[in-house]
Tab-separated table of N, CA and C in Angstrom:
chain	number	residue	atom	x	y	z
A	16	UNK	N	-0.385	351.394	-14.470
A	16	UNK	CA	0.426	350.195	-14.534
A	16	UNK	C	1.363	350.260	-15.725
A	17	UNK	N	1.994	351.506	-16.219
A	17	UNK	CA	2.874	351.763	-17.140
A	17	UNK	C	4.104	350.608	-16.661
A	18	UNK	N	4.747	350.117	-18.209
A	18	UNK	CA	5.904	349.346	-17.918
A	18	UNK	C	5.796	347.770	-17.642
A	19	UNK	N	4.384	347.356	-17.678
A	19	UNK	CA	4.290	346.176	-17.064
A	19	UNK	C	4.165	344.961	-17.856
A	20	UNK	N	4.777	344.071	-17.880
A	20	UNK	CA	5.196	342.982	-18.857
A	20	UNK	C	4.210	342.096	-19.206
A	21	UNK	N	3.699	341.475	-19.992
A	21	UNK	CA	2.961	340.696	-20.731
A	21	UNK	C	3.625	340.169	-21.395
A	22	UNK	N	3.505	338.621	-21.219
A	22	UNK	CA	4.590	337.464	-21.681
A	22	UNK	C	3.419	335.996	-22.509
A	23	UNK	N	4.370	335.894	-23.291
A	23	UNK	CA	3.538	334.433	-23.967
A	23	UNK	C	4.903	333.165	-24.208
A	24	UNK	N	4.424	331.667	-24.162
A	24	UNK	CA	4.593	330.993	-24.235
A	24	UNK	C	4.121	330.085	-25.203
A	25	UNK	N	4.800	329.362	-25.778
A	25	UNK	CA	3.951	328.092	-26.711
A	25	UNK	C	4.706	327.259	-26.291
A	26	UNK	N	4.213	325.346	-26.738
A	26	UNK	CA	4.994	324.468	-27.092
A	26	UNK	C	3.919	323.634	-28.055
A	27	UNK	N	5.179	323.181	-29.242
A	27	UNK	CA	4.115	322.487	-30.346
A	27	UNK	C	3.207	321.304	-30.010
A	28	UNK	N	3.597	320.951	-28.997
A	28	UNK	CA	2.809	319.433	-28.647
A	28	UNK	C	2.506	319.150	-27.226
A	29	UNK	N	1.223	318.366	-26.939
A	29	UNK	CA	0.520	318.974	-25.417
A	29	UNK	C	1.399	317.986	-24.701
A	30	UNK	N	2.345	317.136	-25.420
A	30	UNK	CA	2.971	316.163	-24.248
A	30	UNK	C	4.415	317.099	-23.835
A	31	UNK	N	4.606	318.332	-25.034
A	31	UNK	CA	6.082	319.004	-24.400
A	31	UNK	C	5.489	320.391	-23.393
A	32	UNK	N	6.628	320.716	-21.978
A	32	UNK	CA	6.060	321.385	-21.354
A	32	UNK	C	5.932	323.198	-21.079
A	33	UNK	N	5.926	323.842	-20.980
A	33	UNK	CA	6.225	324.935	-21.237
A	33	UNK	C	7.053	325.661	-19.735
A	34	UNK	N	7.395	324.741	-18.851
A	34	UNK	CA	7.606	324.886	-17.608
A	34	UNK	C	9.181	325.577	-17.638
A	35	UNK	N	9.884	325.653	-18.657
A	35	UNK	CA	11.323	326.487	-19.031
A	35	UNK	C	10.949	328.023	-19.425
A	36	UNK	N	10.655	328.023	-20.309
A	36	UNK	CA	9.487	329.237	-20.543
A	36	UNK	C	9.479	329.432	-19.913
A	37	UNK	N	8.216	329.487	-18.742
A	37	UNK	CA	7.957	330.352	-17.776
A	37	UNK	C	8.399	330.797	-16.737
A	38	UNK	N	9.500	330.146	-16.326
A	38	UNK	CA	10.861	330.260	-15.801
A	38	UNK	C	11.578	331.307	-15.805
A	39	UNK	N	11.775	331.209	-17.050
A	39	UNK	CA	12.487	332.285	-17.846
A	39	UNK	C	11.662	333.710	-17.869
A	40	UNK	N	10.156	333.707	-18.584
A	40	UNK	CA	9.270	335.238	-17.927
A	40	UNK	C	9.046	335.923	-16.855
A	41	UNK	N	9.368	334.770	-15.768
A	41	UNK	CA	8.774	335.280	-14.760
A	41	UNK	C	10.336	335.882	-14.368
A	42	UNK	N	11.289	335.051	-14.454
A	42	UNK	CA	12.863	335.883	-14.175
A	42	UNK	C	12.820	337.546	-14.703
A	43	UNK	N	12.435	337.145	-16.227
A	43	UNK	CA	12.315	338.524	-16.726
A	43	UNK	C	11.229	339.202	-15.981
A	44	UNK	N	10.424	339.086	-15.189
A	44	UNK	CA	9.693	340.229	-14.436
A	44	UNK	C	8.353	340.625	-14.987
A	45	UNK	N	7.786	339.127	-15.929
A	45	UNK	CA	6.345	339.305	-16.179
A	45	UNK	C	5.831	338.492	-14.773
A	46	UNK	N	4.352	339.039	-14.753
A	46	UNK	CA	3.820	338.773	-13.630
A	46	UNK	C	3.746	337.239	-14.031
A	47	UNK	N	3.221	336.271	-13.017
A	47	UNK	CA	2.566	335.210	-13.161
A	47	UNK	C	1.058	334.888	-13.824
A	48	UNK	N	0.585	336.311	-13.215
A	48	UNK	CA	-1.133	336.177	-14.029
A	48	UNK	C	-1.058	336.827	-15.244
A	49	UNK	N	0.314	337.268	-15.699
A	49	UNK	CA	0.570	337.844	-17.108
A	49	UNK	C	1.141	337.030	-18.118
A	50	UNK	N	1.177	336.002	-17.604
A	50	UNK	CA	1.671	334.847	-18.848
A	50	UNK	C	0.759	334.110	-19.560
A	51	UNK	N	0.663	334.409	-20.985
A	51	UNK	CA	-0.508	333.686	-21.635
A	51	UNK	C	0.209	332.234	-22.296
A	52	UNK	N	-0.465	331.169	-22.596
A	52	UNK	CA	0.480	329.857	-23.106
A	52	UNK	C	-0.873	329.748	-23.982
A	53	UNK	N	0.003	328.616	-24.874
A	53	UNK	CA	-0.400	328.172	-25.921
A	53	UNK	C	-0.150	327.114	-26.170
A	54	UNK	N	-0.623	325.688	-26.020
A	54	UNK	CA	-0.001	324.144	-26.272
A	54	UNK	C	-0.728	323.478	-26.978
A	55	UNK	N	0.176	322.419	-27.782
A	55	UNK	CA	-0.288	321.664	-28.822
A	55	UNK	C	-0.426	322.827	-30.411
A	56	UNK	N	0.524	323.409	-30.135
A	56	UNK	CA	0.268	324.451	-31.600
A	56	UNK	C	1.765	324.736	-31.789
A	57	UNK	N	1.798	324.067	-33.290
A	57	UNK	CA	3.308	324.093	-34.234
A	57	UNK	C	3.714	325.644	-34.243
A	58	UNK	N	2.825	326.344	-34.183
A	58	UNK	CA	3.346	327.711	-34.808
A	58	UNK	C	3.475	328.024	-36.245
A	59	UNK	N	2.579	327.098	-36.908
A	59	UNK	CA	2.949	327.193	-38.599
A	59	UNK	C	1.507	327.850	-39.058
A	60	UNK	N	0.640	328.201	-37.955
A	60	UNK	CA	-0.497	328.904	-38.277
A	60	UNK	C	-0.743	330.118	-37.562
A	61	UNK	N	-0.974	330.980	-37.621
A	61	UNK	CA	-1.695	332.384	-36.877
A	61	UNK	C	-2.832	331.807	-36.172
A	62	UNK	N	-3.395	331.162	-36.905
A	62	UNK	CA	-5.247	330.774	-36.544
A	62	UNK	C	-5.188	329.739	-35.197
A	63	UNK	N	-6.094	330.451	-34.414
A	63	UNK	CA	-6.825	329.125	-33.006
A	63	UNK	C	-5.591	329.261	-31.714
A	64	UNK	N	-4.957	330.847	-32.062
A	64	UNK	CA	-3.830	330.766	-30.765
A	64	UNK	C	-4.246	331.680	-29.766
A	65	UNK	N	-5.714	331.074	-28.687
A	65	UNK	CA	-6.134	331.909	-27.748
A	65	UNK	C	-5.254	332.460	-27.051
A	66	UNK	N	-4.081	331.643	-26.534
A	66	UNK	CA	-3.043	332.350	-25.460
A	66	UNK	C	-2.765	333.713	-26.470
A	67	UNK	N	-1.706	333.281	-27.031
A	67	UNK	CA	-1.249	334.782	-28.433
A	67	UNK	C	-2.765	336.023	-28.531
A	68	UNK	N	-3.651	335.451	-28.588
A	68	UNK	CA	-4.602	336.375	-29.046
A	68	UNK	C	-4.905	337.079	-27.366
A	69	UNK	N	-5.143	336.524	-26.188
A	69	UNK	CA	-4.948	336.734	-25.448
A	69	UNK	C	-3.933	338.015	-24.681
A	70	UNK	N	-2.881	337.543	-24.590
A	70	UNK	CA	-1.454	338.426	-24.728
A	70	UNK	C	-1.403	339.231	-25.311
A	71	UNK	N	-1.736	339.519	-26.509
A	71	UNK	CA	-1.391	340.989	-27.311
A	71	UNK	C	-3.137	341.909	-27.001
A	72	UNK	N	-4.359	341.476	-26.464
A	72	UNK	CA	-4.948	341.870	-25.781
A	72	UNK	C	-4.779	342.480	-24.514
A	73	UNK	N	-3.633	342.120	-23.905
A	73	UNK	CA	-3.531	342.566	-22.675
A	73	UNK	C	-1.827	343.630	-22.613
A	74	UNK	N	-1.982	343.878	-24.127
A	74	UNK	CA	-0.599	344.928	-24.162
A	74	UNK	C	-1.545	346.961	-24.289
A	75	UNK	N	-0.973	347.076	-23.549
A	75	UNK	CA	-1.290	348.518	-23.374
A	75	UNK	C	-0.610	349.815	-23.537
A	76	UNK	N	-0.564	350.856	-23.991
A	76	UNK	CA	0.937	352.216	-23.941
A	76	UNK	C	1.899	351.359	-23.063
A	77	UNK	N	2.863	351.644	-23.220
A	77	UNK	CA	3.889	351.138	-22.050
A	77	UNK	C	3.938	349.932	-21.839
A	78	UNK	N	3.410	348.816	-22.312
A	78	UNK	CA	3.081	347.315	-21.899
A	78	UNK	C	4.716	346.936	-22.632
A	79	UNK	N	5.495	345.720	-22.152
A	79	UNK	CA	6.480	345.222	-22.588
A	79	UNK	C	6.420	343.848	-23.087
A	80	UNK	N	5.965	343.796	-24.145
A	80	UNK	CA	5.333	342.575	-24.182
A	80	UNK	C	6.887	341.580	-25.040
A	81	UNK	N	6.966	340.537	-24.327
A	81	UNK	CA	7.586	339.095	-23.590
A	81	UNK	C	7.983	337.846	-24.040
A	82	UNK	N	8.852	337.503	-24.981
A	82	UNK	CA	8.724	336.299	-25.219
A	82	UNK	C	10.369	335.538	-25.152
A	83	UNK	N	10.289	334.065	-24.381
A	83	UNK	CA	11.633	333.798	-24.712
A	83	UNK	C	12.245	333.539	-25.798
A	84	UNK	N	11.900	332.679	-26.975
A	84	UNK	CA	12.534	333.392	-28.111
A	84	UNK	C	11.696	333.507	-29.052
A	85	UNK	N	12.396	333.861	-30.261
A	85	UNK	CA	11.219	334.930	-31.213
A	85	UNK	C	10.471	333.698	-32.400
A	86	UNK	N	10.929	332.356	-32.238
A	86	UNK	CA	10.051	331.603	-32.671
A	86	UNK	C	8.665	330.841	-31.907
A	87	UNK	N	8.749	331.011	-30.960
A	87	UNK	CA	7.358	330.929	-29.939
A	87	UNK	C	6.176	332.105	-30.341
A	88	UNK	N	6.824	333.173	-30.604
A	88	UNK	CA	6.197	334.157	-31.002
A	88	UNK	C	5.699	334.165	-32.905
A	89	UNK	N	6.437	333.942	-33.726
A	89	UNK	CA	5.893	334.148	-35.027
A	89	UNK	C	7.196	333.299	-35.762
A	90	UNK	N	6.772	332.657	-36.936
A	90	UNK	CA	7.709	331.499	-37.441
A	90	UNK	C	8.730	332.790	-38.323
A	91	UNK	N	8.043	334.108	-38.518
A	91	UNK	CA	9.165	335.088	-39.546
A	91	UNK	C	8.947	336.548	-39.559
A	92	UNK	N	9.865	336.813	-39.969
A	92	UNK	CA	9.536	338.769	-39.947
A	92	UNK	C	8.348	338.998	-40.790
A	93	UNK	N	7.599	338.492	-41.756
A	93	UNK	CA	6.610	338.606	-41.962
A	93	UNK	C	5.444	338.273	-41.182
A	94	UNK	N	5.449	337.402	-40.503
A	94	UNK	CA	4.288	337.079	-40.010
A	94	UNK	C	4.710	337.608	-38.625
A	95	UNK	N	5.449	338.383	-38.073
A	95	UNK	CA	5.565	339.070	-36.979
A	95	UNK	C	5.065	340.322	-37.493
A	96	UNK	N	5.649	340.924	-38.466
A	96	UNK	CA	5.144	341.969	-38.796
A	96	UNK	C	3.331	342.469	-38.546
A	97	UNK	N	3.338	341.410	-39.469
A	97	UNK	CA	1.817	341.282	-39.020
A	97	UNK	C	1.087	341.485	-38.093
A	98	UNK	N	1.946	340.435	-36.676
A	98	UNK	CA	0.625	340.406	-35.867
A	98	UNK	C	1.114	342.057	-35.197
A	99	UNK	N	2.249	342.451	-35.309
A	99	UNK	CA	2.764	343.454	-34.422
A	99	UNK	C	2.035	344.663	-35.143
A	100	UNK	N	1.420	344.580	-36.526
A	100	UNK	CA	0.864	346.008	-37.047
A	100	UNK	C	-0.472	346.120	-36.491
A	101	UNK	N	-0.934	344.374	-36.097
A	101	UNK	CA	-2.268	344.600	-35.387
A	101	UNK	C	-2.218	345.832	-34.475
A	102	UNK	N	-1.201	345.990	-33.117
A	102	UNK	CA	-0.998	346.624	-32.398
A	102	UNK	C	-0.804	347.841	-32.842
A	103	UNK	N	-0.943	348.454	-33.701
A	103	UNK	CA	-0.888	349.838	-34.257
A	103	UNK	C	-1.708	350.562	-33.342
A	104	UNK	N	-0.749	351.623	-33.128
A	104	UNK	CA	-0.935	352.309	-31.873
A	104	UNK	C	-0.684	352.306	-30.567
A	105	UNK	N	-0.091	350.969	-30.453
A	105	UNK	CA	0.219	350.753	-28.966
A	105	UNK	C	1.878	351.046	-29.030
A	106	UNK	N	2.700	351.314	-28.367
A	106	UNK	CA	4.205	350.949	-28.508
A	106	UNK	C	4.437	349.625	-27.999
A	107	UNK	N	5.416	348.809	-28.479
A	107	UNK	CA	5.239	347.804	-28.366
A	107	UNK	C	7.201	347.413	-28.129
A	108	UNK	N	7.362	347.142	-26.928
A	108	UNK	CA	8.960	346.880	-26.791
A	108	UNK	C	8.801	345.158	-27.064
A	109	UNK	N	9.791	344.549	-27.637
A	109	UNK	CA	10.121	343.252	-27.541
A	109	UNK	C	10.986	343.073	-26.968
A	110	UNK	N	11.519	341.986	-26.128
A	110	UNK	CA	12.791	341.560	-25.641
A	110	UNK	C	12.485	340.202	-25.503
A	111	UNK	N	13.585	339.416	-26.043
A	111	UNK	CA	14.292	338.162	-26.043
A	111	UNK	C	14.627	337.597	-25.021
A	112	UNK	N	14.520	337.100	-24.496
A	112	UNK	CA	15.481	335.871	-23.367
A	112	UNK	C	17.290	335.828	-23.768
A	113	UNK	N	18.488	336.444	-22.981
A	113	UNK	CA	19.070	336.091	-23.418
A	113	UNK	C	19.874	335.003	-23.725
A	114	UNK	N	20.538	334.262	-24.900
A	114	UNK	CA	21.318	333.259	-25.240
A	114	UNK	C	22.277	333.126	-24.718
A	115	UNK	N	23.558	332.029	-24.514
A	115	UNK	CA	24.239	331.857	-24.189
A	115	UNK	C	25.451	331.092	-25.071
């Protein structure tokens, strides 16, 4: 299953929806059972993000792992750095949703 996309989602609060998001992953060509979410979480912590912890569990050689933009994913290049050195060893492509 080389090549195959693994996508995550957040929204900070369980009343906002993530239903644009996933919209948007699944356009990009992550599966449906490959989308991990995360709701009710600001993103101002690493800690208690099963979806995120989830998702980078399910990145493999070749995995393309997914996000629409790069603050859903980590609030800064440091703390991306981070979770992305977890993955040491895996290759790890990112791609963006594009803007308009």
């Amino acid at each position: 299953m080389n090549g195959t996309r693994v996508g995550y989602a957040r929204c900070s609060t369980d009343e906002q929806d993530v239903v644009i998001q996933t919209e948007q992953l699944l356009t990009l060509g992550v599966p449906e059972d490959r989308i991990y979410i995360d709701r009710g979480f600001s993103g101002t912590t690493r800690r208690n993000r099963a979806g995120l912890d989830q998702a980078l569990a399910a990145v493999w050689d070749g995995s393309v792992f997914t996000v629409t933009k790069f603050d859903r994913f980590a609030r800064n290049m440091a703390e991306a750095n981070e979770i992305l050195t977890g993955l040491s060893g895996v290759p790890v492509a990112m791609k963006k949703f594009p803007t308009k």
